[in-house]
Short mmCIF file of C-alpha atoms in Angstrom, two decimals:
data_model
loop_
_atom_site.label_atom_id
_atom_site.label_comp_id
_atom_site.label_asym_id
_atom_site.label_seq_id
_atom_site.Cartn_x
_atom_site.Cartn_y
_atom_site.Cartn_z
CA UNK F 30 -15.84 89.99 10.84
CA UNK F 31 -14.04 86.32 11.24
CA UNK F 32 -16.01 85.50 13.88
CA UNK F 33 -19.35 86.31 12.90
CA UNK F 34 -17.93 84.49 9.70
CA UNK F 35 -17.23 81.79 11.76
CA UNK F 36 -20.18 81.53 13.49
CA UNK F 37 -22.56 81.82 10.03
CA UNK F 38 -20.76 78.72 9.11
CA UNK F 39 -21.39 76.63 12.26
CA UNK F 40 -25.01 77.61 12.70
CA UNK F 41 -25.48 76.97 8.87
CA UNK F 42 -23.47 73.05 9.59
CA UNK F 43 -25.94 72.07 12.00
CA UNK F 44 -28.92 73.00 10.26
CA UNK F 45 -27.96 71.00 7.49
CA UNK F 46 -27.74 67.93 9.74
CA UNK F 47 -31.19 68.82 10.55
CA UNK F 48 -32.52 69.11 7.29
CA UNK F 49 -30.53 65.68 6.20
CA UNK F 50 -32.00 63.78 9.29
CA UNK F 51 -35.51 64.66 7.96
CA UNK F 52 -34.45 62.73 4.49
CA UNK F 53 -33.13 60.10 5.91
CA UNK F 54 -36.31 60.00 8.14
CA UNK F 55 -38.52 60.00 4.85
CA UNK F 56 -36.46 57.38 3.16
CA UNK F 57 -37.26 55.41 6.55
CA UNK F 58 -40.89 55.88 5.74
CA UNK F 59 -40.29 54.88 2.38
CA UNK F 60 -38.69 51.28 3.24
CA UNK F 61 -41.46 51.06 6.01
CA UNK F 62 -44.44 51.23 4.01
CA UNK F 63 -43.81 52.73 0.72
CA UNK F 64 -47.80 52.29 -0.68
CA UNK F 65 -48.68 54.03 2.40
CA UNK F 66 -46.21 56.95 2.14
CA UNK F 67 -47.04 57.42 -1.42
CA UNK F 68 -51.51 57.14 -0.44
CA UNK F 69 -50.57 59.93 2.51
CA UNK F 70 -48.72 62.35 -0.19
CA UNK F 71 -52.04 62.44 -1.88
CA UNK F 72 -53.92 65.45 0.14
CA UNK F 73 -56.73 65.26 -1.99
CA UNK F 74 -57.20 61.83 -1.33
CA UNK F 75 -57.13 61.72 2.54
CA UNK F 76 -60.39 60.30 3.41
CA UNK F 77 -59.47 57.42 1.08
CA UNK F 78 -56.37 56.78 2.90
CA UNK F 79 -57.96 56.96 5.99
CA UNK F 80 -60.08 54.36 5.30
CA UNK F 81 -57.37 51.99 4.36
CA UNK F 82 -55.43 52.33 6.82
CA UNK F 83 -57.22 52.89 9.91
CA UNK F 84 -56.50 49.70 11.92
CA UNK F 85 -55.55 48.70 15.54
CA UNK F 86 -51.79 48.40 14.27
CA UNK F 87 -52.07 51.85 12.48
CA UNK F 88 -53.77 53.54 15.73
CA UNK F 89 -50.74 52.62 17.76
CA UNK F 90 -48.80 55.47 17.73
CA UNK F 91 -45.96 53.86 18.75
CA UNK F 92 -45.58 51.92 15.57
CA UNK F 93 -42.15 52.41 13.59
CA UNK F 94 -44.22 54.20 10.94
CA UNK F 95 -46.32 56.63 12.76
CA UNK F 96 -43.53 57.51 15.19
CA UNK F 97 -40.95 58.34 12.64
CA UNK F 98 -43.98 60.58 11.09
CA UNK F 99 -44.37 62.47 14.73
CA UNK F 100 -40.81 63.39 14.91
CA UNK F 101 -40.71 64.86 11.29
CA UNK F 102 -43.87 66.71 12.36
CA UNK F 103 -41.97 67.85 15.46
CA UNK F 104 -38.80 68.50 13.39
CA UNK F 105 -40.91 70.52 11.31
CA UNK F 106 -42.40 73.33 13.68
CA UNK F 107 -39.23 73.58 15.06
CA UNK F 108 -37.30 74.07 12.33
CA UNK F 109 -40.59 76.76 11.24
CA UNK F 110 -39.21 78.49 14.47
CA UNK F 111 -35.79 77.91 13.26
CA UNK F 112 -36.19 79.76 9.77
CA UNK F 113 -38.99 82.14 11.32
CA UNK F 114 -36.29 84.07 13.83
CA UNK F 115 -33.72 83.79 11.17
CA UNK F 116 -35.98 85.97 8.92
CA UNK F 117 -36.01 88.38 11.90
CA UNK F 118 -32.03 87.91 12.65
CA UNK F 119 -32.88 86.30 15.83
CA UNK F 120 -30.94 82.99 14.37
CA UNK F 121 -30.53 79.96 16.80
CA UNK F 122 -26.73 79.92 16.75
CA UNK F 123 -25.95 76.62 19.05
CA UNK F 124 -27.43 72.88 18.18
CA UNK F 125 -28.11 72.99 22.10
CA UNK F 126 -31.13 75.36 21.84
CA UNK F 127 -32.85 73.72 19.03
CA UNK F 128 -32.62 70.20 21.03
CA UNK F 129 -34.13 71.96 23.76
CA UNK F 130 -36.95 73.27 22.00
CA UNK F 131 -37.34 70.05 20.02
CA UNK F 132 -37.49 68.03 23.23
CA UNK F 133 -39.75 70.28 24.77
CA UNK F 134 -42.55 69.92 22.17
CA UNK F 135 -42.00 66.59 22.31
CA UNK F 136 -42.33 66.44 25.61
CA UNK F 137 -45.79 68.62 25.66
CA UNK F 138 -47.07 66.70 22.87
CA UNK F 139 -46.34 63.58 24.80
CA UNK F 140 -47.72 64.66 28.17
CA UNK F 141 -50.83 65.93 25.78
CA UNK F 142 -51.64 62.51 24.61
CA UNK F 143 -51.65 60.40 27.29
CA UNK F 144 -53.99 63.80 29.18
CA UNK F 145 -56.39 63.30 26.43
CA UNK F 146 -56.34 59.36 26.10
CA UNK F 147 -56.75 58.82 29.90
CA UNK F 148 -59.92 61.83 29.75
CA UNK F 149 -61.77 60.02 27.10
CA UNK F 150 -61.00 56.70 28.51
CA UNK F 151 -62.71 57.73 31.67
CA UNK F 152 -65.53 59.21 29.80
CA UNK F 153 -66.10 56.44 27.54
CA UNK F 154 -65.63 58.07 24.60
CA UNK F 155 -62.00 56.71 23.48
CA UNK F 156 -63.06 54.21 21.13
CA UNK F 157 -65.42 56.68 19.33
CA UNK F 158 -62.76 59.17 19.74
CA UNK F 159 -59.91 57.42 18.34
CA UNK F 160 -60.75 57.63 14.03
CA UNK F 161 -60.90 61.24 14.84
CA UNK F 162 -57.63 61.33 16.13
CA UNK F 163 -56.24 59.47 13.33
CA UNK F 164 -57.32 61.81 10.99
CA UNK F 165 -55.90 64.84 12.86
CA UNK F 166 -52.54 63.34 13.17
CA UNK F 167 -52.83 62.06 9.54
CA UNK F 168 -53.45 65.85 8.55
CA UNK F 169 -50.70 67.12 10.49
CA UNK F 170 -48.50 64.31 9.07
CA UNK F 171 -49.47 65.92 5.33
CA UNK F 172 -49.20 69.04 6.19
CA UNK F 173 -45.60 68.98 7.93
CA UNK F 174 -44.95 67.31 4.65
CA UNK F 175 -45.11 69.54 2.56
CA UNK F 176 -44.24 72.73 4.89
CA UNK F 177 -40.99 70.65 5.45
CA UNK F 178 -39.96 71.37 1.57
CA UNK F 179 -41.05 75.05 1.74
CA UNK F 180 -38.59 75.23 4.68
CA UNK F 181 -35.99 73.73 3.01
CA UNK F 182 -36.29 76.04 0.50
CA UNK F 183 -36.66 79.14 2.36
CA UNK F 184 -33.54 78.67 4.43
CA UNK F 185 -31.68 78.14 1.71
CA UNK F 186 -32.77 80.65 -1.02
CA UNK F 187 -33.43 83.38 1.80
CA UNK F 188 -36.69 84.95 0.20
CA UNK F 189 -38.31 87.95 1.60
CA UNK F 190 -39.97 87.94 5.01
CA UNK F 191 -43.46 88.79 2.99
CA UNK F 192 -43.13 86.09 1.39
CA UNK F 193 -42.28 83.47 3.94
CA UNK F 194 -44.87 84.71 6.60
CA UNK F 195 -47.56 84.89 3.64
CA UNK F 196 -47.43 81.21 2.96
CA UNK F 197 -46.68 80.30 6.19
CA UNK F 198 -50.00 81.86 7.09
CA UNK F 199 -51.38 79.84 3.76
CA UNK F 200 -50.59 76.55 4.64
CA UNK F 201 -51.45 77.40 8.77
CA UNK F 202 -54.91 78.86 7.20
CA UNK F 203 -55.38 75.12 5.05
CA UNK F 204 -54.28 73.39 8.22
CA UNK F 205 -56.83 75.49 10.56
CA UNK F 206 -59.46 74.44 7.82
CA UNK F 207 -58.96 70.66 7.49
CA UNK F 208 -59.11 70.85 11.83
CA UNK F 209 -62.15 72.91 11.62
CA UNK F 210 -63.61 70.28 9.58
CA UNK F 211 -62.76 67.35 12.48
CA UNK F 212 -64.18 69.40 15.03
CA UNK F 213 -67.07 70.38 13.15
CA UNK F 214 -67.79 66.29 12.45
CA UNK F 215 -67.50 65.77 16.03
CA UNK F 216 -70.20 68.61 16.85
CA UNK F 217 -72.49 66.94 14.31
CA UNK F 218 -72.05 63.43 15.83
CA UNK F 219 -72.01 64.35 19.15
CA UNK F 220 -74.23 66.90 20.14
CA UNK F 221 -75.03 66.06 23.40
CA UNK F 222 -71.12 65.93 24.48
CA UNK F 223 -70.55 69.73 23.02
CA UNK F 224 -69.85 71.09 26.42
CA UNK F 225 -66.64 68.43 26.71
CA UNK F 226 -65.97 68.71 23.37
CA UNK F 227 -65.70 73.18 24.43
CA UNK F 228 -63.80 72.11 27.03
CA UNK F 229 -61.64 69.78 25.15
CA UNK F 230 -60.72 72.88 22.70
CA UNK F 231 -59.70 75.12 25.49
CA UNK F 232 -57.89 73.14 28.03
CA UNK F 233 -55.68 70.97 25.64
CA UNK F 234 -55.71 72.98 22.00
CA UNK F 235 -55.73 75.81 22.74
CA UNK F 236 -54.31 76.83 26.66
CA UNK F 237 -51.26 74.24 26.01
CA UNK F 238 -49.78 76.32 23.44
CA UNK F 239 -50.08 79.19 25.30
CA UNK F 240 -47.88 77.94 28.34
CA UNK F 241 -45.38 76.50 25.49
CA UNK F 242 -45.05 79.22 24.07
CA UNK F 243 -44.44 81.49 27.45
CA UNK F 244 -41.96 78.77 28.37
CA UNK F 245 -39.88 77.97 25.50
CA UNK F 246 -39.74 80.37 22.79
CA UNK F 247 -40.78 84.11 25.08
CA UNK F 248 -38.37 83.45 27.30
CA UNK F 249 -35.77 84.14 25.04
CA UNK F 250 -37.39 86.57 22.75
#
C-alpha cells in the first residue's frame, strides 16, 4: 500500500509542474501582447481578430507569441492523453513518458509544417494558402484554451468518465466544425485545386495521425 502511496504522490508532483508551466506560459502571453491575448479569448469574435492581426510578423510562427501558443496547444493534447488514460487507470507514472510523447508531437507537428509549406511553395499556392493557416492555428490556439481549464479541472476533481469523454467529444465536435468551415472556404475559393486540396486532407490531416498514433500512444496501450 506505501508504495502505490508513494507512487500516487510522485505522478500527482509532476503533473502539477505541468499544469503550473502552462500558467506561467499564459502569463508569458499576457506580458507579450496582452490586447491580443485578451481579442483571441473572444471565440465569438475570431474573424475580427483575424483581421487585426494577420501580418507578416504574426504569420511567423516562430515569433515569441505564436510559439509559446504552439507549445500550450501541444501541452494540451498531451496532457488530454494524460487525464484520458488516468480515467481508464492507465496513468503515466514517470515525467519521462510524457516528455516523450510531448516531443514526439512536437516533432510530427514540426516535420508537418515545413511538408506542407515546401508543397504549396512548389505549387504556388503558399501565399494564398497562408491566411488559411492562420486561422486554423488561431482556432486551435482557442480551443486548447479553453480545453486546457477543463483539464485542469478534471484531473483534479476526478469526475466521471461519462462526463469527461462527453465534453471531450463536445469541444472535439466544435473544433471539427470551425475546421470544416476552413476547408469548406477553401473548396469555395478554389475549385479548380479540389483534387490537391483531397489530397492535402488525406496525406497530412488525416494519415499523420494515424502513424502517431500507432507509434506513440498503441505501442504502449
Amino acid at each position: 500500500m506505501g508504495e502505490l502511496i508513494y507512487r500516487t504522490s510522485t505522478n500527482q508532483d509532476w503533473v502539477n509542474l505541468i499544469f503550473l508551466a502552462n500558467l506561467l506560459l499564459l502569463v508569458a502571453l499576457f506580458y507579450l501582447d496582452s490586447t491580443r491575448l485578451s481579442r483571441l479569448l473572444r471565440f465569438y469574435d475570431t474573424n475580427i481578430y483575424i483581421s487585426k492581426h494577420i501580418s507578416d510578423k504574426n504569420l511567423n510562427y516562430l515569433s515569441p507569441f505564436n510559439f509559446i501558443s504552439f507549445i500550450l496547444t501541444l501541452n494540451t493534447i498531451c496532457l488530454f492523453f494524460l487525464v484520458f488514460s488516468s480515467s481508464k487507470n492507465q496513468y503515466l507514472e514517470f515525467a519521462f513518458e510524457y516528455y516523450y510523447l510531448f516531443f514526439a508531437l512536437m516533432l510530427f507537428f514540426i516535420l508537418r509544417f515545413l511538408f506542407v509549406q515546401f508543397l504549396m511553395n512548389q505549387l504556388g499556392l503558399l501565399k494564398r494558402m497562408k491566411p488559411l493557416f492562420f486561422k486554423s492555428f488561431t482556432h486551435h490556439t482557442q480551443f486548447a484554451f479553453f480545453f486546457l481549464g477543463f483539464l485542469f479541472f478534471s484531473y483534479y476533481a476526478k469526475p466521471p468518465g461519462l462526463i469527461l469523454i462527453s465534453i471531450s467529444a463536445l469541444i472535439g465536435s466544435l473544433w471539427f466544425f470551425y475546421q470544416s468551415k476552413i476547408i469548406i472556404s477553401l473548396f469555395r475559393s478554389r475549385p479548380r485545386d479540389v483534387i490537391y486540396i483531397i489530397l492535402y486532407l488525406c496525406t497530412l490531416k488525416i494519415i499523420p495521425w494515424y502513424w502517431f498514433y500507432f507509434f506513440t500512444i498503441e505501442s504502449r496501450l
